[in-house]
XYZ file of C-alpha atoms in Angstrom:
525
model
C -13.839 0.972 16.205
C -13.012 2.035 19.412
C -12.227 -1.131 20.637
C -8.467 -1.360 19.666
C -7.393 2.161 20.953
C -4.043 0.838 21.998
C -3.143 -0.185 18.743
C -4.961 2.332 16.455
C -3.272 5.338 18.568
C 0.321 4.632 18.112
C 0.102 3.131 14.913
C -1.845 6.503 13.571
C 1.413 8.345 15.052
C 3.959 6.122 12.937
C 1.950 6.632 9.798
C 1.736 10.178 10.568
C 5.619 10.829 10.656
C 6.058 8.373 7.367
C 3.066 10.395 5.667
C 4.489 14.070 6.589
C 7.593 14.027 4.511
C 6.052 11.864 1.637
C 3.489 14.690 1.472
C 5.393 17.361 1.106
C 7.941 15.466 -0.995
C 5.593 14.325 -3.354
C 4.143 18.097 -3.742
C 7.713 19.168 -4.714
C 8.220 16.026 -7.402
C 4.793 17.105 -8.528
C 5.741 20.889 -9.139
C 2.820 21.869 -6.922
C 2.543 24.125 -3.676
C 3.752 22.380 -0.352
C 0.494 22.682 1.060
C -1.150 20.920 -1.612
C 0.506 17.603 -0.759
C -0.524 17.990 3.062
C -4.215 18.768 2.010
C -3.957 15.883 0.239
C -2.850 13.837 2.930
C -5.341 15.065 5.473
C -8.229 14.498 3.031
C -7.091 11.032 2.008
C -7.123 10.195 6.002
C -10.111 12.144 7.556
C -12.327 11.868 4.474
C -11.495 8.690 2.399
C -10.546 6.876 5.613
C -14.071 7.761 7.046
C -15.993 6.524 3.795
C -13.687 3.409 2.605
C -14.037 -0.012 3.646
C -10.612 -0.530 4.516
C -9.730 -1.508 7.812
C -5.904 -0.692 7.753
C -5.614 0.842 3.912
C -4.318 4.911 4.229
C -4.779 7.380 1.515
C -2.725 10.246 0.342
C -0.965 11.764 -2.374
C 1.061 9.311 -4.559
C 4.559 9.186 -5.780
C 3.150 7.262 -8.991
C 1.337 10.532 -10.022
C 3.902 12.942 -9.434
C 5.148 12.702 -13.174
C 1.510 12.802 -14.563
C 0.612 15.940 -11.952
C 3.633 17.636 -13.004
C 2.847 17.266 -16.806
C -0.645 18.458 -16.142
C 0.192 21.279 -14.546
C 2.357 22.752 -17.231
C -0.074 21.513 -20.164
C -2.970 23.134 -18.765
C -1.156 26.454 -17.604
C -1.928 27.010 -13.912
C -2.407 24.855 -10.829
C -5.975 26.410 -10.172
C -7.053 24.918 -13.729
C -5.261 21.453 -12.798
C -7.620 21.319 -9.746
C -10.833 21.588 -11.680
C -9.552 18.084 -13.352
C -8.845 16.918 -10.025
C -12.400 17.779 -9.128
C -13.624 16.170 -12.286
C -11.548 13.063 -11.882
C -13.258 12.187 -8.602
C -16.531 12.486 -10.294
C -15.132 10.115 -12.806
C -13.685 7.875 -10.095
C -17.540 7.926 -8.328
C -18.876 6.309 -11.685
C -16.371 3.605 -11.889
C -17.447 2.755 -8.215
C -21.071 2.853 -9.462
C -20.398 0.605 -12.311
C -18.732 -2.043 -10.235
C -15.182 -1.470 -12.078
C -13.413 -2.263 -8.820
C -12.929 -6.137 -10.080
C -10.276 -4.884 -12.452
C -7.962 -5.124 -9.407
C -8.722 -8.736 -8.967
C -7.125 -9.603 -12.449
C -3.502 -8.859 -11.500
C -2.008 -11.938 -10.178
C -0.679 -12.481 -6.606
C 3.178 -12.768 -8.015
C 2.896 -9.436 -9.876
C 1.086 -8.038 -6.441
C 4.227 -9.497 -4.244
C 6.469 -8.320 -7.065
C 5.012 -4.776 -6.700
C 5.357 -4.824 -2.652
C 8.978 -5.810 -2.971
C 9.653 -3.454 -5.657
C 8.263 -0.664 -3.797
C 10.264 -1.698 -0.442
C 13.856 -1.779 -2.575
C 12.890 1.546 -3.920
C 12.167 3.271 -0.471
C 15.350 1.883 0.769
C 17.528 3.151 -1.943
C 15.801 6.599 -2.389
C 16.080 7.044 1.348
C 19.899 6.171 1.381
C 20.777 9.931 0.461
C 18.173 11.240 2.772
C 19.771 9.090 6.064
C 23.524 10.609 5.113
C 22.027 13.998 4.588
C 21.956 14.454 0.851
C 18.664 15.918 0.321
C 19.058 16.884 -3.459
C 15.807 14.886 -4.432
C 12.372 15.521 -2.565
C 11.468 12.795 -0.299
C 8.470 10.550 -1.865
C 9.752 10.390 -5.575
C 10.033 6.928 -6.953
C 11.310 7.022 -10.133
C 14.609 5.714 -11.289
C 15.496 9.177 -13.376
C 15.410 11.988 -10.734
C 14.580 15.524 -11.502
C 18.002 16.661 -10.674
C 19.556 14.752 -13.619
C 20.888 12.105 -11.264
C 19.513 8.536 -10.945
C 18.703 6.349 -8.091
C 22.007 4.912 -8.314
C 24.067 7.926 -8.780
C 22.721 9.653 -6.345
C 23.783 6.518 -3.906
C 27.144 6.943 -5.247
C 27.493 10.775 -4.674
C 26.562 10.355 -1.024
C 30.071 10.167 0.267
C 30.837 13.744 -1.106
C 27.886 15.232 0.494
C 27.317 13.813 3.897
C 25.706 16.189 6.609
C 27.444 14.769 9.660
C 24.813 15.964 12.121
C 21.861 14.029 9.985
C 24.191 11.179 9.673
C 24.511 10.736 13.413
C 20.628 11.177 14.102
C 19.635 8.716 11.438
C 22.196 5.987 12.578
C 20.968 6.083 16.104
C 17.429 6.055 14.768
C 17.882 3.121 12.926
C 19.573 1.315 15.837
C 16.910 2.403 18.323
C 14.234 1.334 15.911
C 16.180 -2.378 15.497
C 16.739 -2.640 19.278
C 13.247 -1.636 19.762
C 11.587 -4.241 17.305
C 13.653 -6.829 18.235
C 14.807 -6.846 21.770
C 12.551 -4.520 23.619
C 9.174 -5.300 22.161
C 9.441 -8.855 23.548
C 10.520 -7.801 26.922
C 7.491 -5.891 27.825
C 4.028 -5.223 26.583
C 4.582 -1.265 26.754
C 7.395 -1.272 24.295
C 4.550 -2.948 21.676
C 2.364 -0.009 22.595
C 4.922 2.814 22.275
C 6.452 2.281 18.935
C 10.176 2.462 18.452
C 9.569 4.873 15.242
C 8.036 7.375 17.599
C 10.798 7.066 20.298
C 13.554 7.950 17.505
C 12.056 10.755 15.996
C 11.811 12.220 19.178
C 15.133 11.579 20.505
C 16.181 12.859 16.824
C 14.106 16.072 17.075
C 15.895 17.016 20.743
C 19.320 16.119 19.159
C 18.783 18.274 16.098
C 18.062 21.029 18.534
C 21.159 20.649 20.613
C 23.085 20.090 17.420
C 22.327 23.433 16.507
C 24.325 25.103 18.877
C 27.061 23.014 17.976
C 29.608 23.846 15.192
C 30.096 21.059 12.508
C 26.943 19.076 13.848
C 24.398 22.062 13.075
C 21.555 20.698 10.354
C 20.960 22.915 7.821
C 16.809 23.798 7.155
C 17.058 22.163 3.850
C 17.759 18.731 5.758
C 14.588 19.062 7.862
C 11.108 18.744 7.597
C 9.980 22.116 5.885
C 6.106 22.826 6.693
C 4.565 26.199 4.993
C 4.356 28.378 8.279
C 1.884 31.486 7.988
C 2.748 34.138 10.495
C -0.494 34.067 12.140
C -3.249 31.365 12.022
C -5.943 33.546 10.314
C -3.182 34.129 7.218
C -3.498 30.605 6.513
C -6.295 30.895 4.432
C -4.191 33.032 2.347
C -2.130 29.881 1.289
C -5.187 27.840 0.091
C -5.619 27.500 -3.488
C -8.902 26.923 -5.203
C -9.953 25.210 -8.702
C -10.869 27.661 -11.727
C -13.889 26.015 -13.154
C -13.903 28.319 -16.418
C -12.162 25.470 -18.951
C -13.606 22.467 -16.585
C -15.748 21.237 -20.042
C -12.721 21.560 -22.588
C -11.105 18.688 -23.901
C -7.641 19.536 -21.981
C -9.192 19.362 -18.943
C -11.288 16.306 -19.613
C -8.125 14.252 -20.668
C -6.047 15.039 -17.569
C -9.233 14.087 -15.329
C -9.599 11.016 -17.049
C -6.156 10.091 -17.175
C -5.815 11.258 -13.227
C -9.106 9.121 -12.367
C -7.703 5.972 -14.554
C -4.226 5.843 -13.026
C -5.516 6.978 -9.409
C -8.264 3.901 -9.558
C -5.556 1.495 -10.705
C -3.243 2.141 -8.175
C -5.878 2.276 -5.400
C -7.061 -1.095 -6.513
C -3.587 -2.559 -6.593
C -2.823 -1.286 -2.744
C -5.938 -2.611 -1.949
C -5.055 -5.955 -3.328
C -1.426 -5.825 -1.504
C -2.695 -4.229 1.606
C -5.093 -7.082 2.159
C -2.248 -9.214 1.351
C -0.372 -7.747 4.390
C -3.158 -7.543 6.706
C -2.728 -10.423 9.073
C -6.384 -10.405 9.904
C -7.310 -11.211 6.032
C -9.847 -8.576 5.931
C -11.398 -8.182 1.977
C -11.767 -4.268 0.964
C -14.591 -3.729 -0.984
C -13.119 -2.497 -4.076
C -16.080 -0.627 -5.360
C -16.641 0.979 -2.432
C -13.138 2.222 -2.217
C -13.236 3.791 -5.655
C -16.408 5.657 -4.337
C -14.285 6.931 -1.434
C -11.518 7.787 -3.278
C -13.925 9.764 -5.957
C -15.157 11.613 -2.834
C -11.719 12.374 -1.550
C -10.697 13.765 -4.641
C -13.540 15.796 -5.420
C -13.014 17.454 -1.808
C -9.243 17.650 -2.317
C -9.381 19.476 -5.410
C -11.915 21.913 -4.008
C -9.336 22.728 -1.329
C -6.059 22.973 -3.436
C -5.008 19.420 -2.589
C -3.266 16.618 -4.871
C -4.849 13.802 -6.215
C -5.304 10.744 -3.589
C -5.003 7.501 -3.822
C -4.597 4.399 -1.576
C -0.977 4.238 -1.168
C 1.167 0.949 -0.064
C 4.002 2.609 1.881
C 1.791 4.362 4.313
C -0.780 1.280 4.674
C 2.325 -1.081 5.165
C 3.690 1.031 7.723
C -0.071 0.852 9.212
C -0.216 -2.748 9.262
C 3.775 -3.014 10.613
C 2.584 -0.880 13.517
C -0.286 -3.371 14.405
C -3.439 -1.266 13.289
C -6.721 -3.006 13.606
C -9.383 -0.539 12.318
C -9.901 2.571 9.752
C -9.397 4.677 13.058
C -5.600 4.753 12.635
C -5.940 6.313 8.991
C -8.519 8.889 10.096
C -6.472 9.939 13.026
C -3.245 10.305 11.120
C -5.106 12.857 9.048
C -6.303 14.632 11.804
C -2.824 14.725 13.156
C -1.662 16.409 9.687
C -4.187 18.633 9.939
C -2.976 19.562 13.429
C 0.557 19.963 12.568
C -0.480 22.411 9.878
C -2.236 24.396 11.741
C -0.951 24.330 15.218
C 2.791 23.098 15.503
C 4.244 23.475 12.113
C 7.476 25.475 13.791
C 8.129 22.430 16.006
C 7.756 19.737 13.456
C 10.181 21.948 11.338
C 12.699 20.583 13.639
C 12.490 16.991 12.543
C 15.394 15.687 10.635
C 14.736 14.125 7.145
C 17.297 11.481 8.164
C 15.558 10.039 11.191
C 12.323 9.986 9.145
C 14.417 7.981 6.453
C 15.734 5.642 9.185
C 11.716 4.972 9.697
C 11.180 4.195 5.767
C 14.095 2.080 5.334
C 12.902 -0.190 8.125
C 9.523 0.039 5.997
C 11.184 -0.734 3.040
C 12.999 -3.885 4.522
C 9.909 -5.357 6.021
C 8.366 -5.184 2.391
C 11.453 -6.658 0.643
C 12.751 -9.192 2.969
C 15.269 -11.774 1.634
C 13.601 -14.480 2.631
C 10.427 -13.448 0.055
C 12.998 -14.083 -2.749
C 13.741 -17.721 -1.645
C 10.131 -18.140 -1.463
C 8.990 -17.039 -4.508
C 11.728 -18.999 -6.480
C 10.520 -22.273 -4.588
C 7.018 -21.850 -6.017
C 8.623 -22.541 -9.410
C 9.061 -20.317 -12.717
C 5.447 -19.853 -13.020
C 5.442 -17.578 -10.024
C 8.973 -16.220 -9.776
C 9.588 -14.959 -13.291
C 6.404 -12.464 -13.099
C 7.701 -11.514 -9.464
C 11.137 -10.999 -10.217
C 10.580 -9.304 -13.847
C 8.034 -6.792 -11.812
C 10.645 -6.088 -9.312
C 13.538 -5.126 -11.684
C 11.042 -3.152 -13.771
C 9.800 -1.031 -11.222
C 13.644 -0.342 -9.831
C 14.632 0.696 -13.019
C 11.628 2.513 -13.978
C 8.479 3.343 -12.087
C 5.550 1.691 -10.406
C 3.205 1.471 -13.249
C 5.594 0.465 -15.733
C 6.768 -2.516 -13.336
C 3.167 -3.645 -12.952
C 1.939 -3.606 -16.307
C 5.380 -5.597 -17.508
C 4.612 -8.164 -14.660
C 1.130 -8.394 -15.892
C 2.024 -9.037 -19.209
C 4.816 -11.442 -18.169
C 2.200 -13.229 -16.173
C -0.375 -13.577 -19.120
C 2.000 -15.129 -21.183
C 3.299 -17.484 -18.301
C -0.365 -18.292 -18.191
C -0.765 -18.913 -21.710
C 2.342 -21.080 -21.912
C 0.899 -22.953 -18.929
C -2.500 -23.579 -19.944
C -5.508 -22.609 -21.739
C -8.250 -21.192 -19.618
C -11.045 -23.650 -19.069
C -14.615 -21.805 -19.421
C -16.006 -23.842 -16.940
C -14.223 -23.419 -13.749
C -16.490 -23.991 -10.728
C -19.734 -25.829 -10.249
C -21.772 -24.692 -7.386
C -24.973 -26.691 -5.492
C -26.771 -25.218 -2.111
C -29.050 -27.313 -0.109
C -31.295 -25.152 1.936
C -32.151 -27.683 4.306
C -29.087 -28.247 5.789
C -26.991 -25.291 4.883
C -24.539 -27.305 2.936
C -23.027 -25.588 -0.177
C -20.904 -28.043 -2.569
C -18.354 -26.550 -5.001
C -16.408 -28.442 -7.448
C -13.264 -27.034 -9.507
C -12.853 -27.726 -12.915
C -9.447 -29.370 -14.387
C -7.710 -26.005 -14.984
C -7.898 -23.017 -12.690
C -6.120 -19.823 -13.063
C -5.371 -16.312 -11.682
C -8.342 -14.786 -13.640
C -10.594 -17.234 -11.900
C -9.797 -15.267 -8.625
C -12.573 -12.561 -8.721
C -15.246 -15.335 -9.108
C -13.932 -17.623 -6.617
C -13.058 -14.782 -3.693
C -16.626 -13.905 -4.450
C -18.396 -17.234 -4.004
C -16.275 -17.903 -0.641
C -16.786 -14.323 0.707
C -20.541 -14.814 0.447
C -20.888 -18.194 2.193
C -23.252 -17.596 4.833
C -22.450 -18.209 8.768
C -22.524 -21.757 10.231
C -22.682 -23.390 6.948
C -20.681 -26.168 5.719
C -18.416 -26.295 2.395
C -18.141 -29.286 0.508
C -15.036 -28.698 -1.603
C -14.042 -31.187 -4.363
C -10.861 -30.681 -6.221
C -10.156 -34.362 -7.192
C -10.689 -33.522 -10.847
C -8.489 -30.409 -10.828
C -5.276 -30.929 -12.603
C -3.620 -27.234 -12.342
C -4.470 -25.073 -9.386
C -2.923 -21.612 -9.562
C -0.992 -20.667 -6.413
C -3.174 -17.436 -6.511
C -6.065 -19.376 -5.703
C -4.330 -21.303 -3.322
C -3.378 -18.211 -1.432
C -7.318 -17.427 -1.636
C -8.007 -20.663 -0.230
C -5.353 -20.201 2.565
C -6.845 -16.753 3.326
C -10.720 -18.355 3.552
C -9.244 -20.472 6.418
C -9.126 -17.549 8.679
C -12.544 -16.281 7.220
C -13.942 -19.683 7.826
C -12.922 -19.874 11.549
C -14.163 -16.150 11.901
C -17.942 -17.344 10.214
C -17.961 -20.964 11.796
C -18.075 -22.301 8.510
C -16.940 -25.882 8.148
C -14.847 -27.159 5.379
C -14.832 -30.625 3.974
C -12.185 -30.992 1.105
C -11.624 -33.822 -1.184
C -8.702 -34.160 -3.399
C -5.903 -36.764 -4.586
C -4.341 -35.848 -1.620
C -6.910 -37.200 0.672
C -10.150 -36.087 2.385
C -9.654 -33.547 5.282
C -11.888 -31.463 7.558
C -10.837 -27.894 8.224
C -7.338 -27.906 6.866
C -5.389 -25.830 8.880
C -3.404 -24.608 6.008
C -4.004 -25.280 2.167
C -0.590 -24.109 1.372
C 0.803 -27.294 3.208
C -1.844 -29.227 2.225
C -0.713 -29.019 -1.338
C 2.815 -29.774 -0.669
C 1.504 -33.200 0.519
C 2.022 -36.175 -2.407
C -1.086 -37.015 -4.477
C -2.400 -40.480 -3.246
C -1.928 -43.417 -5.693
C -5.328 -45.112 -6.882
């Protein structure tokens, strides 16, 4: 795990700066104490990061749960009773993991997963524009179209011109330009510029400028436009800020309903984030979903016991981790440690960081998730991929993450039903122990509903084996399965698995790319 320190340490710092305002903002959006969001971020990094099987996933408080948390606190009557529901939700998630319910995530088509990533990217950009200009009416981390202030995503942007904070805008623009210059030019000049992230330099310079601006009339930035970590007068008083669960009503139906709802939604968000993060991973690692549910369950139990919000694996921090070239789970763990140190040792220093420079960092993260080229690529794949993708994106932008995902899934199912009926016999497998040869023959029609089984079979192939893959009778192969095969190319090289592919496009050994192979015309018979 310590082999990639040069990757993981810089990545952890970037994720820390991304997580810091989000943890605080999500707590505010949840009508919870600000410290509860930071506690969830610390637990998500250290506890969940240590137990999880994900190498690059990052956990913490999730914006998608903010509305549920706010409603639950109000309905249960106190934050302390709500914390008991969080602990119980963790227990339920442990059971989900033991019962191997992690497979649910595999039944969401890739078009919806990519739509989720793109929609989140666009939401990040739209939500950060006001903060970039110094208009901080809404808490950072919120992702719903309708805002608590009465605004919506677009009306808030429209009101930016009348609410510009000049100092914040200057720092935001300089930060954005610096990050772009660093990523596109400097990082190609010398290795040191890849190790030291442009985001870190932007935050450092932005903080220095804010301190200088504080002495300049017209450029001084008010506290509401800066990071706001709770600051006890003495370290010994920090314990007084903690809140602990009240278990007096833990066995009531009201608490159980809240706990089950939290466990179900948090598990779903985690599994979808796992799927999406594995897609972003350049090394194509596969996260064990049941172990992830177990890790999240432990995390929620610990978070609830010491006054933290519910945790899930979260795509914004995970994608920032990927974009910062993290290689192992050490990055996630270190980001949690950095949050802990920040809360205990240097809250006054971090409270000088302008929200606008953090908005610049998040805007870059959002753009990398929602690149315009992705829309063109999805359109070129045909309507079966593009329709669920674009519907997911649009619904996420105009509602929230969960509604967008379920709408996209519904469209995806309709597309599959229109395209074909699922064939019950989709895979025929034969093994020869004497020469370590595995024969797999795919049936006529393979859809995303077969993802879990096919991925499991490929993942379980032994090292130094030979895979005879026959798809000559397959008339419809869903693009989701093609992407699984594409990812398997990397895994096969790592495990020294020889691939012998038979298809109507020809016979080939160890194809470099299944995606490119399936673009070839079928050979005439």
